[in-house]
Short mmCIF file of C-alpha atoms (C1' of nucleotides) in Angstrom, two decimals:
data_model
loop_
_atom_site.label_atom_id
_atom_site.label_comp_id
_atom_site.label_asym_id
_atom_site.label_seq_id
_atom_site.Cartn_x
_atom_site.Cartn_y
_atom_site.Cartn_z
CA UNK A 1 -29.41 7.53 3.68
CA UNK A 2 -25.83 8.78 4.09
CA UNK A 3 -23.22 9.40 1.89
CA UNK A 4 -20.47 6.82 0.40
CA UNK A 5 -16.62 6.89 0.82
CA UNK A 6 -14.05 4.26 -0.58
CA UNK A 7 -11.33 3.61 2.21
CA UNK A 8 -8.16 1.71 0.94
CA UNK A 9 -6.44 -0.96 3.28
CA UNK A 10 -3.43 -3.14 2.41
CA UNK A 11 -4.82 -6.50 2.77
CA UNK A 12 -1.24 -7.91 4.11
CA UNK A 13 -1.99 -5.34 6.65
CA UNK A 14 -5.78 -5.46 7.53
CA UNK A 15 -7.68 -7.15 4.84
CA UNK A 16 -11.59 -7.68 4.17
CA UNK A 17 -11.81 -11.22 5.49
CA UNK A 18 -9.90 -9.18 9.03
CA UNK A 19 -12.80 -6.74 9.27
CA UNK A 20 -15.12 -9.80 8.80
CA UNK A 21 -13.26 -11.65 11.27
CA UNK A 22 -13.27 -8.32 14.14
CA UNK A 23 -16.42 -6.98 13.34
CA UNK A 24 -15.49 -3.48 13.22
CA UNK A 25 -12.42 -1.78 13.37
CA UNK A 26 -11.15 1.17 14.31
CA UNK A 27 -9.52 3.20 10.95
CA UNK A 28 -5.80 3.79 12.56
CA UNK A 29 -2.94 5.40 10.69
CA UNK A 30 -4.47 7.88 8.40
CA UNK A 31 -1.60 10.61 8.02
CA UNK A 32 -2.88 12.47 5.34
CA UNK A 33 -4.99 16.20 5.73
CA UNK A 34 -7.46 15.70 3.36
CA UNK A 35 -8.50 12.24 4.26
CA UNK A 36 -8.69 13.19 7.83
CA UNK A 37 -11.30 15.52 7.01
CA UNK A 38 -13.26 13.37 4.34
CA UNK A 39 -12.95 11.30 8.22
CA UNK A 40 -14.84 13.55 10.42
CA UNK A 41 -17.49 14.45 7.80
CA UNK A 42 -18.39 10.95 8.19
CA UNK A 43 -21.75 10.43 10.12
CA UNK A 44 -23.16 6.76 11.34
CA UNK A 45 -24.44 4.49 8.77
CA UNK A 46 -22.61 6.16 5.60
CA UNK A 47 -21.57 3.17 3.16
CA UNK A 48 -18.27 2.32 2.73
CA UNK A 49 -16.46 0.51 -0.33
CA UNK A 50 -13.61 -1.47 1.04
CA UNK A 51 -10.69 -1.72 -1.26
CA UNK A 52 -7.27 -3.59 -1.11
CA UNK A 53 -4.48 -1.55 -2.37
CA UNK A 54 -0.94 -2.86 -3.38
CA UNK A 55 -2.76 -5.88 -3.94
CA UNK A 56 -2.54 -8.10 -6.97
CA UNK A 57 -4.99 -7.34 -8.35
CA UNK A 58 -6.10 -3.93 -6.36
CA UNK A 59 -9.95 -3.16 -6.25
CA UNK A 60 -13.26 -3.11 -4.49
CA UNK A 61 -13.33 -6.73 -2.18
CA UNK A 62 -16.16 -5.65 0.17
CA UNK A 63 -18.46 -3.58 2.02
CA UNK A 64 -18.57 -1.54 5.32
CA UNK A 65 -20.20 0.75 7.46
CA UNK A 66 -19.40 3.37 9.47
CA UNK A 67 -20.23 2.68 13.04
CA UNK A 68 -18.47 5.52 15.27
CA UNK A 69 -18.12 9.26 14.41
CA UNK A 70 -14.43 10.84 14.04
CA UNK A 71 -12.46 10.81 17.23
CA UNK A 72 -8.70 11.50 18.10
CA UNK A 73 -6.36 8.34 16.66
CA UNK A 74 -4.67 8.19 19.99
CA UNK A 75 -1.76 6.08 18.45
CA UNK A 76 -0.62 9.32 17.61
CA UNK A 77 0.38 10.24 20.70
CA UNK A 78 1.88 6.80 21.97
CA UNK A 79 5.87 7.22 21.55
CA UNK A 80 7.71 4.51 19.62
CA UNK A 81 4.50 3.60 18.21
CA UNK A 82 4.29 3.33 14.01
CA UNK A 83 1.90 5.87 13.36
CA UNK A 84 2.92 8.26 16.84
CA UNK A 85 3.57 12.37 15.41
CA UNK A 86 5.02 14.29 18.30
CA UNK A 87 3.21 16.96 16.53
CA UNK A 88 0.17 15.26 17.90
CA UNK A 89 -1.18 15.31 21.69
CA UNK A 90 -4.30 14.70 23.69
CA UNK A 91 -4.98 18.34 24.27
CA UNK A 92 -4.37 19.13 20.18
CA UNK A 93 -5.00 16.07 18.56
CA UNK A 94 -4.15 16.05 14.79
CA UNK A 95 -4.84 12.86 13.75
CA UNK A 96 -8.73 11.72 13.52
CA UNK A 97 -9.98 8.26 12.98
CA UNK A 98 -13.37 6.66 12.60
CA UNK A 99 -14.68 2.87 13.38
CA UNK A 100 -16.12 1.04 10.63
CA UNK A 101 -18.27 -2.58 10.50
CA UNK A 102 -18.43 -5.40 8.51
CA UNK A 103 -21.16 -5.53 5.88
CA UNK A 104 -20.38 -7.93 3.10
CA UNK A 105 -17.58 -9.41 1.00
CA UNK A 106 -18.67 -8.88 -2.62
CA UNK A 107 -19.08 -12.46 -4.15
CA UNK A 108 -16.21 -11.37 -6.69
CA UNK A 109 -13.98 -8.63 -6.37
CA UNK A 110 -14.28 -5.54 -8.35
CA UNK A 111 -10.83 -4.95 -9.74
CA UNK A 112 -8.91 -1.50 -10.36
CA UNK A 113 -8.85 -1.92 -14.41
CA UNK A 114 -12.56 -3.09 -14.40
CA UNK A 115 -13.60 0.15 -12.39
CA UNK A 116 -11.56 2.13 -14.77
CA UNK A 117 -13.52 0.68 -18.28
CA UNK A 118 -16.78 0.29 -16.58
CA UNK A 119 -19.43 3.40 -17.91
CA UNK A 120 -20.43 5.42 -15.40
CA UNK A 121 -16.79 5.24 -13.05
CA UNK A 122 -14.61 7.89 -15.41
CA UNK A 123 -14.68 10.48 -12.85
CA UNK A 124 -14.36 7.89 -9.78
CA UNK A 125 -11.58 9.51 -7.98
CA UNK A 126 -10.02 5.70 -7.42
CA UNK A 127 -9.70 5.61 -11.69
CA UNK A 128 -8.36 8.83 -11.53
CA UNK A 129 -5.23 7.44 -9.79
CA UNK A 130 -5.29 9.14 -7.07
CA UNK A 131 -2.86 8.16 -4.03
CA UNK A 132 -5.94 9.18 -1.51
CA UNK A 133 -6.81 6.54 1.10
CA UNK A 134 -10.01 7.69 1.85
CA UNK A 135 -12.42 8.52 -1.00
CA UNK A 136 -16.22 10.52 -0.99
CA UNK A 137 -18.04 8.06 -3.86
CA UNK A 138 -21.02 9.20 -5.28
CA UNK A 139 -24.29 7.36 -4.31
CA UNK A 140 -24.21 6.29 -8.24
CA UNK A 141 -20.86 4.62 -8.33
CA UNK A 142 -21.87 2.62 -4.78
CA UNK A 143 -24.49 0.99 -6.93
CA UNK A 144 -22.51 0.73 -10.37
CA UNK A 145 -19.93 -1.06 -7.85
CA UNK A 146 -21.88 -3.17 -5.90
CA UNK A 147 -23.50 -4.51 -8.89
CA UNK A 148 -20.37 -5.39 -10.44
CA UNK A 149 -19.28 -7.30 -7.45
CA UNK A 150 -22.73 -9.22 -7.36
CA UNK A 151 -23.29 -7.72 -3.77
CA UNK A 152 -26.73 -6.93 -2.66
CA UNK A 153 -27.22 -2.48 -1.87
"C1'" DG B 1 11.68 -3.24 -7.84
"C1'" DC B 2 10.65 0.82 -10.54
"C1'" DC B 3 8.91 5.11 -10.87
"C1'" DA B 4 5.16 8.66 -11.56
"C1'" DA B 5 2.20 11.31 -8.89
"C1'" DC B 6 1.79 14.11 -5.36
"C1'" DG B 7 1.84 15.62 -0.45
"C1'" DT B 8 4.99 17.69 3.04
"C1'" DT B 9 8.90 20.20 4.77
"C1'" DG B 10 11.82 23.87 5.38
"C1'" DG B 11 15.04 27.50 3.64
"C1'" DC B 12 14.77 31.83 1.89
"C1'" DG C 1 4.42 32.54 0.34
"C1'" DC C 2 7.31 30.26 -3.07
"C1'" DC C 3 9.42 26.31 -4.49
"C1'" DA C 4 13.14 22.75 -4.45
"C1'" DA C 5 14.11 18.71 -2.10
"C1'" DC C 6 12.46 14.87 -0.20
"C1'" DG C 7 9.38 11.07 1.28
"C1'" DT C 8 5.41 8.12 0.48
"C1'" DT C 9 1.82 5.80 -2.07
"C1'" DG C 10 0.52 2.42 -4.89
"C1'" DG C 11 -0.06 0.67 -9.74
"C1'" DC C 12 2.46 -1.87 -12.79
#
DNA sequence: GCCAACGTTGGC
DNA sequence: GCCAACGTTGGC
């Protein structure tokens, strides 16, 4: 069935009711090594937790899917661009990105200090306060989650 | 707006 | 390869 991954968004940025609004997007702008490669272990179908960071309050607003496996975030090669790294090129790309698709927005959001008192979430990496933007979730917090939200799994 | 956590850079 | 300096993330 896939594994699970939390992916954080800043919803002044690209929020949940965005995604619902495109469809799918592609996941641009992800500058960090270890969340690349949480990126390309992705496969089709895995189960995403959309959460809104720097958000008041932050948490869990929705679901997603991924819908395209890891390829090179070609913004990273586009000069004067936000997210271009001349370190970055078409023949050696460094930067990897993955398209995900609208599921569901949770009928109420799942905030940051519920997650963090809720049994079952203590070693969630989100409650662990971890700056990561992309997250592997066990297939047990997905549920906890989505029940907390009210969503359907 | 502050600041703690923490990832990255670059001199040595 | 260490580590100090620096930059960014993101909760509060």
């Amino acid at each position: 069935m896939g594994r699970c991954w939390l992916m954080k968004s800043e919803p002044d940025v690209y929020s949940i009711a965005d995604l619902e609004r495109d469809g799918s997007t592609c996941w641009e702008g992800v500058r960090n090594y270890q969340a690349r490669n949480l990126m390309r272990e992705m496969e089709i179908g895995d189960r995403v937790l959309f959460y809104h960071s720097n958000a008041k309050p932050p948490g869990v607003v929705g679901l997603a899917r991924v819908c395209r496996l890891a390829y090179p975030d070609h913004f990273s090669w586009e000069e004067g661009h936000k997210y271009f790294d001349p370190k970055s090129t078409p023949d050696s790309p460094r930067w990897w990105m993955v398209d995900v698709e609208y599921v569901d927005t949770l009928p109420r959001m799942v905030a940051l200090n519920e997650l963090k008192e809720e049994p079952g979430l203590e070693n969630m990496v989100v409650t662990r306060r971890s700056r990561l933007s992309v997250q592997p979730v066990t297939d047990d917090e997905y549920e906890i989650v989505v029940r907390m939200g009210g969503g359907r799994s």
